[in-house]
PDB file of C-alpha atoms and ligand atoms in Angstrom:
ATOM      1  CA  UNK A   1      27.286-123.458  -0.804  1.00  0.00           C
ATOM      2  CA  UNK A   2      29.196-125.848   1.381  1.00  0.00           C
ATOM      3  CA  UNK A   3      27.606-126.219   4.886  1.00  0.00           C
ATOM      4  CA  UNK A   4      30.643-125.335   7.704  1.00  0.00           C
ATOM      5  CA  UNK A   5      31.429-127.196  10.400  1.00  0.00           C
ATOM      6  CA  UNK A   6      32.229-126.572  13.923  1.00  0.00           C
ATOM      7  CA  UNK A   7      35.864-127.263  13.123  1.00  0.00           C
ATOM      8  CA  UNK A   8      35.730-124.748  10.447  1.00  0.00           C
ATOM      9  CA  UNK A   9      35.856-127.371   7.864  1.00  0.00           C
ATOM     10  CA  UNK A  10      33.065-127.386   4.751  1.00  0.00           C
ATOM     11  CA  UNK A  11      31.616-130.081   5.010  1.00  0.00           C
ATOM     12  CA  UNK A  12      30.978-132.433   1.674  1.00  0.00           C
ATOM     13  CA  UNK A  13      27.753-132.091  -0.136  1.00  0.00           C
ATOM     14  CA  UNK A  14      26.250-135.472  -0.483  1.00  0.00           C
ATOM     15  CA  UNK A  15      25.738-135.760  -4.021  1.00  0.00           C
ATOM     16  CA  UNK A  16      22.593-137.689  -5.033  1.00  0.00           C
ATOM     17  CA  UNK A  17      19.652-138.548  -6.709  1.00  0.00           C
ATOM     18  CA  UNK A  18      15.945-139.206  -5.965  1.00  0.00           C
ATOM     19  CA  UNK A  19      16.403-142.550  -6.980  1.00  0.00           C
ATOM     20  CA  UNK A  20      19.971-143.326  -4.697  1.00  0.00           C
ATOM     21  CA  UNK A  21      18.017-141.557  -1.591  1.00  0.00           C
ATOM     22  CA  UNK A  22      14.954-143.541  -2.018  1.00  0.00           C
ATOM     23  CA  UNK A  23      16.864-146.952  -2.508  1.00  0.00           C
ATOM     24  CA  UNK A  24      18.341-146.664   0.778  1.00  0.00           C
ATOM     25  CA  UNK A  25      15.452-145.856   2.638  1.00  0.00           C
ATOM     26  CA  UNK A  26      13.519-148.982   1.106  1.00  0.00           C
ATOM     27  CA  UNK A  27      16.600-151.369   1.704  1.00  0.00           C
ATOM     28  CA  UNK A  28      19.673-149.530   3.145  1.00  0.00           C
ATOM     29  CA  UNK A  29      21.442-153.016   1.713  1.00  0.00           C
ATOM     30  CA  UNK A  30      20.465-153.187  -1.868  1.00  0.00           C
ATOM     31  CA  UNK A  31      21.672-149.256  -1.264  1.00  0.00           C
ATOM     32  CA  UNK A  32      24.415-150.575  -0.076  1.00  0.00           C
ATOM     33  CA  UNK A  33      24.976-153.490  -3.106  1.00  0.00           C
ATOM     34  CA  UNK A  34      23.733-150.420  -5.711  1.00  0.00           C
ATOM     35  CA  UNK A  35      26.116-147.805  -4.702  1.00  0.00           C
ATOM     36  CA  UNK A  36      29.252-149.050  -2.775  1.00  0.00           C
ATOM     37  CA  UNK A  37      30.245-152.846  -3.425  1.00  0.00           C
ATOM     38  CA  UNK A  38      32.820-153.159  -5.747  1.00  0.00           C
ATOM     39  CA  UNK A  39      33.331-154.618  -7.791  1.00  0.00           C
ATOM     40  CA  UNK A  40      29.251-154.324  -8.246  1.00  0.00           C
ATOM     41  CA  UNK A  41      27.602-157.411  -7.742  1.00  0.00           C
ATOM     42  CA  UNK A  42      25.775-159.510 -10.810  1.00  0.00           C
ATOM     43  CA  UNK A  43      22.410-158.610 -10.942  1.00  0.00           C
ATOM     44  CA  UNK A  44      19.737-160.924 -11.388  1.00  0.00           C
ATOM     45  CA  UNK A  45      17.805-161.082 -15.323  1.00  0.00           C
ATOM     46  CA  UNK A  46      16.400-158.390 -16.869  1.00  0.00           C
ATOM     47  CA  UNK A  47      12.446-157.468 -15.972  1.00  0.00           C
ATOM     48  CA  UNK A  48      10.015-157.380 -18.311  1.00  0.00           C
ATOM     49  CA  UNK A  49       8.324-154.175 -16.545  1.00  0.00           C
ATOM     50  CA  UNK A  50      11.750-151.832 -16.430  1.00  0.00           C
ATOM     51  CA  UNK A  51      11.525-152.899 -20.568  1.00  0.00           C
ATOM     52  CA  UNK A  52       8.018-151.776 -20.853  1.00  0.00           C
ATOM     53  CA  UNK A  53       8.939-148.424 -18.667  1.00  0.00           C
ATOM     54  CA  UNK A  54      12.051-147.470 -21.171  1.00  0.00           C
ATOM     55  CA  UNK A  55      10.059-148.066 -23.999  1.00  0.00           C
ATOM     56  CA  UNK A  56       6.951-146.442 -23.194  1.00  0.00           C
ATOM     57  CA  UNK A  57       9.155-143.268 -21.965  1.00  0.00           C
ATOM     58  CA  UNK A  58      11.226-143.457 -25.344  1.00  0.00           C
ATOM     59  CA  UNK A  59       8.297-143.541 -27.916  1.00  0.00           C
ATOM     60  CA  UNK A  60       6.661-140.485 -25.582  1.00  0.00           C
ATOM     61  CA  UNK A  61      10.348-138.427 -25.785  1.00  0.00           C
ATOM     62  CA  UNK A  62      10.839-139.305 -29.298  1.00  0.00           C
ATOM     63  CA  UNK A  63       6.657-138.159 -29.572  1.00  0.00           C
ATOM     64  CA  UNK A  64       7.412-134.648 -28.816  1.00  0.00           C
ATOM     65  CA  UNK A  65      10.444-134.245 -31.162  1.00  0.00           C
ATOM     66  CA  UNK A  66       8.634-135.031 -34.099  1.00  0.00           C
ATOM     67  CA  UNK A  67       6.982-131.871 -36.388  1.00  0.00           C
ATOM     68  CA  UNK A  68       3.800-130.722 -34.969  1.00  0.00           C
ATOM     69  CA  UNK A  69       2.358-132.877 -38.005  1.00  0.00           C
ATOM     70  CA  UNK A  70       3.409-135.896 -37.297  1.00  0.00           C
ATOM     71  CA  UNK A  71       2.265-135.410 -33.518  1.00  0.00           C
ATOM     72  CA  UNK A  72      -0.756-138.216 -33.680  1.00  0.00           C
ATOM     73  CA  UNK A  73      -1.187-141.397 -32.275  1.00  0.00           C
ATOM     74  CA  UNK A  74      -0.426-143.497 -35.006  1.00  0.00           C
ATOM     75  CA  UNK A  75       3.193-142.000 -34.569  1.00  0.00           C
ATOM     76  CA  UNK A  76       3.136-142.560 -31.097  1.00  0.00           C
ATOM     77  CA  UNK A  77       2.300-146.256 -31.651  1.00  0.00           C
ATOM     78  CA  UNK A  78       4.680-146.208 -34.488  1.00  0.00           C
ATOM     79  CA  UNK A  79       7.847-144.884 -31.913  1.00  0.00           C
ATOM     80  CA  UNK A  80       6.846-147.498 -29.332  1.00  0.00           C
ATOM     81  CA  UNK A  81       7.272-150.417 -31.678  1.00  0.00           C
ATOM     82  CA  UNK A  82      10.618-149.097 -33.347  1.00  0.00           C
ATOM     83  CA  UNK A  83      12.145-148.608 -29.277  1.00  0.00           C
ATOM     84  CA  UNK A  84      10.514-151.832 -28.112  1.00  0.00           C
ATOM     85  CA  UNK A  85      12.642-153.329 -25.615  1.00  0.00           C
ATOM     86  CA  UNK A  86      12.348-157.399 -25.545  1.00  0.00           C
ATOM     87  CA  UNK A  87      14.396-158.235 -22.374  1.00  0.00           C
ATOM     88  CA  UNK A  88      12.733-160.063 -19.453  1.00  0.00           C
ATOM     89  CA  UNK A  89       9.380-161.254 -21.698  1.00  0.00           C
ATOM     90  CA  UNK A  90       8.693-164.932 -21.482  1.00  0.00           C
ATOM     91  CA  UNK A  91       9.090-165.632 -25.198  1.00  0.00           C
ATOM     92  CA  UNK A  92       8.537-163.702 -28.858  1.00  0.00           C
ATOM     93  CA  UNK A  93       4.573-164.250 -28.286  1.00  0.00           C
ATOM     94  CA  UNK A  94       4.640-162.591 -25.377  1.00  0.00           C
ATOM     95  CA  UNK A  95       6.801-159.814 -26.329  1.00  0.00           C
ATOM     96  CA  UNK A  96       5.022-159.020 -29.224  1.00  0.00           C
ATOM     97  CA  UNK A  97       1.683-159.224 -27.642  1.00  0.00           C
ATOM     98  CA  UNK A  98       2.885-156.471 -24.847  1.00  0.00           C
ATOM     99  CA  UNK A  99       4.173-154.094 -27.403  1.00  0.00           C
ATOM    100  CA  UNK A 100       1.008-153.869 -29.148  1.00  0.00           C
ATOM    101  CA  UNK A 101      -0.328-153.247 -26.263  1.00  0.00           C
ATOM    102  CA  UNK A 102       2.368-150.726 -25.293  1.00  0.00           C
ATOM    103  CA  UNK A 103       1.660-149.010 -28.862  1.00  0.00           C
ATOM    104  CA  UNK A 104      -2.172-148.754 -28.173  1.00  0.00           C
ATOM    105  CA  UNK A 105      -1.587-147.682 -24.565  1.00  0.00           C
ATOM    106  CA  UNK A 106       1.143-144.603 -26.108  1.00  0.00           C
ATOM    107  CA  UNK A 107      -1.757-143.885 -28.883  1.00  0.00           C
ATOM    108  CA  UNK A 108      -4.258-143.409 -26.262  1.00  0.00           C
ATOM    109  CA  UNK A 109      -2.203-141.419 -24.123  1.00  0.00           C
ATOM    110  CA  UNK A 110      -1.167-138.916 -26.367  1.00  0.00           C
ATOM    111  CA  UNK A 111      -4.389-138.120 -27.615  1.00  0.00           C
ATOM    112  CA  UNK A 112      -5.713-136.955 -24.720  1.00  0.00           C
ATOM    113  CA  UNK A 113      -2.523-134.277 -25.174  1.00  0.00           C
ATOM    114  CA  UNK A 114      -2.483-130.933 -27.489  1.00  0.00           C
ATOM    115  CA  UNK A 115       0.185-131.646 -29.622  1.00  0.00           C
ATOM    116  CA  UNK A 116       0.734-128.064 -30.386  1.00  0.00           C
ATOM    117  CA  UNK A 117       1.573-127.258 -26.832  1.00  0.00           C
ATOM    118  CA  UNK A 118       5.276-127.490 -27.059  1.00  0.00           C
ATOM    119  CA  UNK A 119       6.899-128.910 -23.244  1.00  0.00           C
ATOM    120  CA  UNK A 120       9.065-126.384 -21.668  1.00  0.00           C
ATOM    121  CA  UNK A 121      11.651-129.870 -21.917  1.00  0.00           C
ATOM    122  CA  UNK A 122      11.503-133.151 -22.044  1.00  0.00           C
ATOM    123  CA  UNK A 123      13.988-135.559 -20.258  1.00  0.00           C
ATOM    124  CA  UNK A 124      15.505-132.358 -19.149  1.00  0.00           C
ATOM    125  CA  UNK A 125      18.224-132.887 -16.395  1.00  0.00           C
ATOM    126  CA  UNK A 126      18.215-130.455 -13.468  1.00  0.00           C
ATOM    127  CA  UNK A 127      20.287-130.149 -10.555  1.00  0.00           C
ATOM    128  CA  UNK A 128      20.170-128.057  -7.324  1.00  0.00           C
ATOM    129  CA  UNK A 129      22.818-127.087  -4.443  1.00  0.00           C
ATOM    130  CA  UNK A 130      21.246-127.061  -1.100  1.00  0.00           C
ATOM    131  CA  UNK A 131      23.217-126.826   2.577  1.00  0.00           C
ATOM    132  CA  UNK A 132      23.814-130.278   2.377  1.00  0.00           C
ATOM    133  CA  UNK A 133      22.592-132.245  -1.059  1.00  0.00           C
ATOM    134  CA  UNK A 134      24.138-131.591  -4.274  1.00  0.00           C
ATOM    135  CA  UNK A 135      20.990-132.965  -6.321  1.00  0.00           C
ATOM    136  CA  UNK A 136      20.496-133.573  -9.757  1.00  0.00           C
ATOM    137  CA  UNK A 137      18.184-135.963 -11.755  1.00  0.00           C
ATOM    138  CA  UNK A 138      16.332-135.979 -14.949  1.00  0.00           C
ATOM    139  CA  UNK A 139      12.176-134.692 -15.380  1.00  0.00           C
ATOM    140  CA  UNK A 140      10.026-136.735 -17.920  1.00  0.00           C
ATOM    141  CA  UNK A 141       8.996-133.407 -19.019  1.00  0.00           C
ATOM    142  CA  UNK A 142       8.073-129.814 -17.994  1.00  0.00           C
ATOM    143  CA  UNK A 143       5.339-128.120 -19.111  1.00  0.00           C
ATOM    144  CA  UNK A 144       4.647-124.440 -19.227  1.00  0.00           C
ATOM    145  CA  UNK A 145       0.951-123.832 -18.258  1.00  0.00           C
ATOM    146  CA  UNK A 146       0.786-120.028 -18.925  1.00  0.00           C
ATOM    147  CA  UNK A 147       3.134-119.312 -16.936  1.00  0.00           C
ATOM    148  CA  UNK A 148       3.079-121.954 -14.298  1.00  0.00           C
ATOM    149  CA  UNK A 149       6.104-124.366 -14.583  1.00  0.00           C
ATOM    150  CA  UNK A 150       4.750-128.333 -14.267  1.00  0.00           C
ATOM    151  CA  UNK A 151       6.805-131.422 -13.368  1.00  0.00           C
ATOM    152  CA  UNK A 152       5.028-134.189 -15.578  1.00  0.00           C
ATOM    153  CA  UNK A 153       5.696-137.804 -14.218  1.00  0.00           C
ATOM    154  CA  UNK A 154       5.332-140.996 -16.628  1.00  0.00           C
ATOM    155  CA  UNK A 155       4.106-143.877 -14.903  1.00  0.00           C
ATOM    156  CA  UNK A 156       3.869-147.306 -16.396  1.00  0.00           C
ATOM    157  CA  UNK A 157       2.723-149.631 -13.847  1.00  0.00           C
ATOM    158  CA  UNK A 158      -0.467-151.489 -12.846  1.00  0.00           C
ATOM    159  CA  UNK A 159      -1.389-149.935  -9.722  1.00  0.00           C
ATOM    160  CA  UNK A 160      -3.743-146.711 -10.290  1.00  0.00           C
ATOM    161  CA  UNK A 161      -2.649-143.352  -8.918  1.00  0.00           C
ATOM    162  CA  UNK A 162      -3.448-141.368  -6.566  1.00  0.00           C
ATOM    163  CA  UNK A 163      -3.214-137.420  -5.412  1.00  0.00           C
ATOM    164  CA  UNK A 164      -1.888-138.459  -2.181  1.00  0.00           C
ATOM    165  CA  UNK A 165       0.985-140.527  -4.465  1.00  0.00           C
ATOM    166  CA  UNK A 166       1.851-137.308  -5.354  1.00  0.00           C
ATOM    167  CA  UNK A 167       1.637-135.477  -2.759  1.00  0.00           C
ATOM    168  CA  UNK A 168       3.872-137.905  -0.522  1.00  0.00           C
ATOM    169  CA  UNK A 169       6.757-138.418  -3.736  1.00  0.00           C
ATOM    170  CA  UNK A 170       9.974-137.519  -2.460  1.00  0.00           C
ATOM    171  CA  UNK A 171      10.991-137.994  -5.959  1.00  0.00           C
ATOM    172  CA  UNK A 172       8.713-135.343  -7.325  1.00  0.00           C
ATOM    173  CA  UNK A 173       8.721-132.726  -4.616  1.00  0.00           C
ATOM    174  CA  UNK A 174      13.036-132.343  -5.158  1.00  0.00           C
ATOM    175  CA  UNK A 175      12.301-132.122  -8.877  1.00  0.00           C
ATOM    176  CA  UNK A 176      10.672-129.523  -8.411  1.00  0.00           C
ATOM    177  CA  UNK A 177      13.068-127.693  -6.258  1.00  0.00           C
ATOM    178  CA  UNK A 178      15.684-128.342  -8.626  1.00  0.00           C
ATOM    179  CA  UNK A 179      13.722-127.261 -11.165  1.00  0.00           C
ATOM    180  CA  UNK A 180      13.156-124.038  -9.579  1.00  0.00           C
ATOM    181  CA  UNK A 181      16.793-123.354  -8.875  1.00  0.00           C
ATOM    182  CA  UNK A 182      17.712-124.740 -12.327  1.00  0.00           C
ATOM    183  CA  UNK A 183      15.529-122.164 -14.083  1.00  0.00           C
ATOM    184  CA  UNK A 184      15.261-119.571 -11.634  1.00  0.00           C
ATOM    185  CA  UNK A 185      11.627-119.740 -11.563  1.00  0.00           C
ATOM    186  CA  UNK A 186       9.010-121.164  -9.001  1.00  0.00           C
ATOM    187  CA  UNK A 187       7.904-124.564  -9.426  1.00  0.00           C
ATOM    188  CA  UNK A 188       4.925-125.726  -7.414  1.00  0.00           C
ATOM    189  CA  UNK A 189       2.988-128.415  -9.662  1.00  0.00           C
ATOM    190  CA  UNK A 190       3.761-131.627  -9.547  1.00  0.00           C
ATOM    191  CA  UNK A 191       2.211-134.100 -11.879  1.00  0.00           C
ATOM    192  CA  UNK A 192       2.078-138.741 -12.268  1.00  0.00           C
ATOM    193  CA  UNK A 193       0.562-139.749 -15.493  1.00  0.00           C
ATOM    194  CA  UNK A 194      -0.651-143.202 -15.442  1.00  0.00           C
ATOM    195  CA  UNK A 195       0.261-144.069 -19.084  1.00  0.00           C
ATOM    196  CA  UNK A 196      -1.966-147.274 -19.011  1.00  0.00           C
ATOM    197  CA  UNK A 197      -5.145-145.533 -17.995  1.00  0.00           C
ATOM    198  CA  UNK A 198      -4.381-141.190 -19.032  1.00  0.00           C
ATOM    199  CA  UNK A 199      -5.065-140.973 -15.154  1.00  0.00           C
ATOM    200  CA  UNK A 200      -3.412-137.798 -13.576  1.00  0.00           C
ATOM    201  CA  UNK A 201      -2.315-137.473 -10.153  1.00  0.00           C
ATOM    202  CA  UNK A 202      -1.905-133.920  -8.983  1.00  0.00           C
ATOM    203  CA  UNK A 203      -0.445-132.319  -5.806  1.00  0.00           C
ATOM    204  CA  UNK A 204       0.315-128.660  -5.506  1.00  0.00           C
ATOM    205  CA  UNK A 205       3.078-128.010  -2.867  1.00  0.00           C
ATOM    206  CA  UNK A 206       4.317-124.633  -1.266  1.00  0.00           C
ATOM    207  CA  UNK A 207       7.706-123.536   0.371  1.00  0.00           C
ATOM    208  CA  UNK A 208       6.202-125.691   3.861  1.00  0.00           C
ATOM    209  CA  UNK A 209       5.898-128.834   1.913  1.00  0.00           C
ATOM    210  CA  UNK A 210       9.137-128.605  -0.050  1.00  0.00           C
ATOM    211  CA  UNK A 211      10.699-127.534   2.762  1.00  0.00           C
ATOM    212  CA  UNK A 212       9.426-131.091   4.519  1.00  0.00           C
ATOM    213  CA  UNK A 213      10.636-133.029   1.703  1.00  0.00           C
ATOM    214  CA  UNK A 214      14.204-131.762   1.861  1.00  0.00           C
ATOM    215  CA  UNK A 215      14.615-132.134   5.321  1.00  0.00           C
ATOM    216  CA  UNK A 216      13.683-135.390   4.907  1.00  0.00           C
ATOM    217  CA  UNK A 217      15.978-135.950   1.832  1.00  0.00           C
ATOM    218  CA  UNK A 218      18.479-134.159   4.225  1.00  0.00           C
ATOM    219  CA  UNK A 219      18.212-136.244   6.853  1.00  0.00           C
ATOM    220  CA  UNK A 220      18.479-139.293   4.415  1.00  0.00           C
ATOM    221  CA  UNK A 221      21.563-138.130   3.623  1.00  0.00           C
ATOM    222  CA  UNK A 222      22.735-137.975   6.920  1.00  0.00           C
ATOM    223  CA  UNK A 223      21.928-141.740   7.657  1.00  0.00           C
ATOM    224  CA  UNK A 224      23.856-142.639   4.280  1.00  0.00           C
ATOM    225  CA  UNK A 225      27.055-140.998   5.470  1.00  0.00           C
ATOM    226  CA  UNK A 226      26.636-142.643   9.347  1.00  0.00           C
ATOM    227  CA  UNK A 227      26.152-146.477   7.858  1.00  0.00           C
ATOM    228  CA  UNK A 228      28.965-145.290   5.509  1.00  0.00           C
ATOM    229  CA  UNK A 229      31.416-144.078   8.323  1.00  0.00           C
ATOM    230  CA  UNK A 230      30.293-147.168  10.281  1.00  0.00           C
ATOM    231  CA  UNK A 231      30.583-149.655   7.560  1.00  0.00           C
ATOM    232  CA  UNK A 232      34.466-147.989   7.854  1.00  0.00           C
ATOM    233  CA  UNK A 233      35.190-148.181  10.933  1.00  0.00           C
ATOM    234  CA  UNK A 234      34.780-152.026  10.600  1.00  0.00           C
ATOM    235  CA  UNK A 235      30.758-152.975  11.753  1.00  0.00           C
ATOM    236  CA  UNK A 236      29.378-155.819   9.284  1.00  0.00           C
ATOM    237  CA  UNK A 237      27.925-154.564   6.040  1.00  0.00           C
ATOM    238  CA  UNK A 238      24.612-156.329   7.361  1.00  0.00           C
ATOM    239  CA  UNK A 239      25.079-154.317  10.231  1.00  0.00           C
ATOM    240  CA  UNK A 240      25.722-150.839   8.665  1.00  0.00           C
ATOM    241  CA  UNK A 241      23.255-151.666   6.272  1.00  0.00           C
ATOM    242  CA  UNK A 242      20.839-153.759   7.305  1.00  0.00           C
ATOM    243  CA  UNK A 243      18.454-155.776   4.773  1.00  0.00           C
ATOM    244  CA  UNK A 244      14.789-154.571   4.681  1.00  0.00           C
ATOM    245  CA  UNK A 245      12.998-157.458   3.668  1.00  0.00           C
ATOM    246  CA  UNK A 246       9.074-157.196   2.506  1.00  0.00           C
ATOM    247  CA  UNK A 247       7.329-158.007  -0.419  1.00  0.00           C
ATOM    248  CA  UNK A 248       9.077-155.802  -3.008  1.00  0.00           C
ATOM    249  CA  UNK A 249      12.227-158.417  -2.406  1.00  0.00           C
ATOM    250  CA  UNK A 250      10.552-160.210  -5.148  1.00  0.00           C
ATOM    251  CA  UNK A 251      11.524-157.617  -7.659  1.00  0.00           C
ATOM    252  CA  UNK A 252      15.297-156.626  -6.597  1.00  0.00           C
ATOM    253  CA  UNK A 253      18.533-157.153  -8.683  1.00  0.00           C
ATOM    254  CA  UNK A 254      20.123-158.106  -5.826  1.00  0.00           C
ATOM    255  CA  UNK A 255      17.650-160.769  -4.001  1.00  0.00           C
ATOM    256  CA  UNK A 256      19.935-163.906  -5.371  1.00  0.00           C
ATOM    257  CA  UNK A 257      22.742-162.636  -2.544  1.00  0.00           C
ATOM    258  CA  UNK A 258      19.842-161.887  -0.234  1.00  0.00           C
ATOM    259  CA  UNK A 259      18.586-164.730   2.083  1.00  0.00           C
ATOM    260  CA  UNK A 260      16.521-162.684   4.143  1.00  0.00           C
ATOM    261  CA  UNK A 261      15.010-160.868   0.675  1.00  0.00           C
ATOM    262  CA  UNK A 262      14.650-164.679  -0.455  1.00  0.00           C
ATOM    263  CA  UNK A 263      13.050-165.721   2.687  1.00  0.00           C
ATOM    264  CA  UNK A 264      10.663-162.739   2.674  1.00  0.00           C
ATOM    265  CA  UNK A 265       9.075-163.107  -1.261  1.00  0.00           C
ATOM    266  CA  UNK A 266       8.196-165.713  -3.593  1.00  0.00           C
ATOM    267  CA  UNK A 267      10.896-165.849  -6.599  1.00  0.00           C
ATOM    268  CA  UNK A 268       8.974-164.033  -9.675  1.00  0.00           C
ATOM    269  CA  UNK A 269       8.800-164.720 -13.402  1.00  0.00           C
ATOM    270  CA  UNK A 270      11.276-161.336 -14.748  1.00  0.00           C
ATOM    271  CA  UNK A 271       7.149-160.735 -16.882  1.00  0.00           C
ATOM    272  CA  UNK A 272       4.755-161.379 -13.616  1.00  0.00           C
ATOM    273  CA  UNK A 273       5.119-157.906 -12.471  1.00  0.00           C
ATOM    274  CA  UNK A 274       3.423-156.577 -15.865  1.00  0.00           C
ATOM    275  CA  UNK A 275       1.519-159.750 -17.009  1.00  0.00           C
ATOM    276  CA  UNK A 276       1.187-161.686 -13.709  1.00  0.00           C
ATOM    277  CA  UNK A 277      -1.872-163.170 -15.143  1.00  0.00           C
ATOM    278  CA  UNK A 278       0.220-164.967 -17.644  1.00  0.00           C
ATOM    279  CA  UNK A 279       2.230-165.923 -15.428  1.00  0.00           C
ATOM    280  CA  UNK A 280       3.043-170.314 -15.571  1.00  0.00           C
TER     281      UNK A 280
HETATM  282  S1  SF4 B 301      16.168-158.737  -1.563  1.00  0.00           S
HETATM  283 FE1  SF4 B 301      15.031-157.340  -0.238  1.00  0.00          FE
HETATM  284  S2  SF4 B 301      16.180-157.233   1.679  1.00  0.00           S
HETATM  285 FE2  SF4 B 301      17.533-158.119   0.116  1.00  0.00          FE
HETATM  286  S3  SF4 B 301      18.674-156.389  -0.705  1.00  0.00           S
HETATM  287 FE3  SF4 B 301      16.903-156.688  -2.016  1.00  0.00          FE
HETATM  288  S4  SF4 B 301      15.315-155.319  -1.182  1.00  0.00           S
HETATM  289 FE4  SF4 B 301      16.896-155.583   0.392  1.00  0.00          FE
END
């Protein structure tokens, strides 16, 4: 329900995602170059890892709509390699080497899963209406654990995982909110597979820590809107939205209209971030 102001006015629910809220609090200007320059700015070549992420997530969606008999690891493998995205690899070799990779890495993964245990959903899009956020966004998959309703997290990168990733993902937390409110049941598990390794992060919240987690979202929101009004009234878009430079600057669209992002981290092959060893 719309939140009313003083004036008696309701006051606009700022519609979002997990992704737009977290993209302005790591750089409120690529927020600002993502969501409100028009027309949009070029981005810069395609990465390697964002291929190896849709991929890996396609052959594990396409996975769980195949008959229970065809639910093995061969399959798996065999998925990856028919989705197998070959932007931002260094060359054929190099693309063909990572997807065999990518299929073994799927293959693995999946057979640490019962195949038989159907997913509540997978890539199932839920939304939620609070006093301020109209949210929305789409879970990997959902499990059903006898009754207990699980948000399951792919995760394709090199870094390991931790509990405390969990625990701390804004991402995850308003999942499962919207999960609840979606399906009008409680939603308290909250779950990062680490594709490369089967490693599972877990973090149980409550009402407290959900309750933390929107605020916070809230309060995002409320910092969007300002450097929006702001950026309106006439103050610099640096100003309104100031760059964040640090080392992920390395790995945004955006960094080729950045100086500061430039100035703060190395250019990057569009493959280091997967196969930085490979890098030349
Ligand atoms: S390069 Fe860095 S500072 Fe510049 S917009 Fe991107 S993330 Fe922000």
């Amino acid at each position: 329900m719309d939140q009313l102001q003083l004036d008696g006015m309701p006051r606009r629910l700022f519609v979002c995602t997990p992704s737009k809220l977290s993209t302005f609090a790591d750089c409120p200007q690529r927020y600002r170059m993502t969501y409100l320059d028009r027309p949009a700015l070029p981005k810069g070549p395609p990465w390697a890892h964002n291929s190896l992420g849709t991929s890996v997530h396609g052959a594990l969606r396409a996975w769980w709509d195949e008959p229970l008999a065809r639910r093995t690891p061969t399959r798996a493998a065999h998925l990856l390699r028919l989705g197998w995205m070959t932007d931002g690899w260094r060359d054929p070799d190099q693309s063909v080497r990572w997807r065999e990779r990518a299929a073994e890495m799927v293959g693995r993964y999946v057979a640490t899963l019962d195949p038989a245990r159907e997913p509540k959903a997978v890539e199932r899009q839920v939304a939620a209406r609070t006093e301020r956020l109209a949210l929305s966004g789409r879970v990997d998959r959902l499990d059903d654990r006898d009754g207990e309703l699980v948000v399951v997290d792919y995760k394709t990168g090199r870094r390991p995982l931790t509990d405390d990733d969990a625990r701390a993902s804004q991402a995850l937390a308003l999942y499962a909110l919207a999960v609840s409110r979606t399906l009008r049941r409680p939603c308290w598990r909250v779950e990062l597979h680490h594709v490369p390794t089967g490693d599972v992060a877990v973090a149980e919240h409550d009402e407290a820590s959900l309750g933390r987690q929107l605020s916070r979202a809230e309060a995002l929101a409320d910092d969007i809107e300002r450097a929006g009004e702001r950026l309106r009234a006439g103050v610099g878009p640096d100003q309104a939205f100031p760059p964040q430079p640090g080392p992920l600057c390395s790995w945004c669209d955006y960094r080729r209209h950045c100086p500061q992002g430039r100035a703060a981290a190395p250019d990057r092959h569009p493959w280091e971030a997967v196969a930085g060893d490979e890098a030349e």
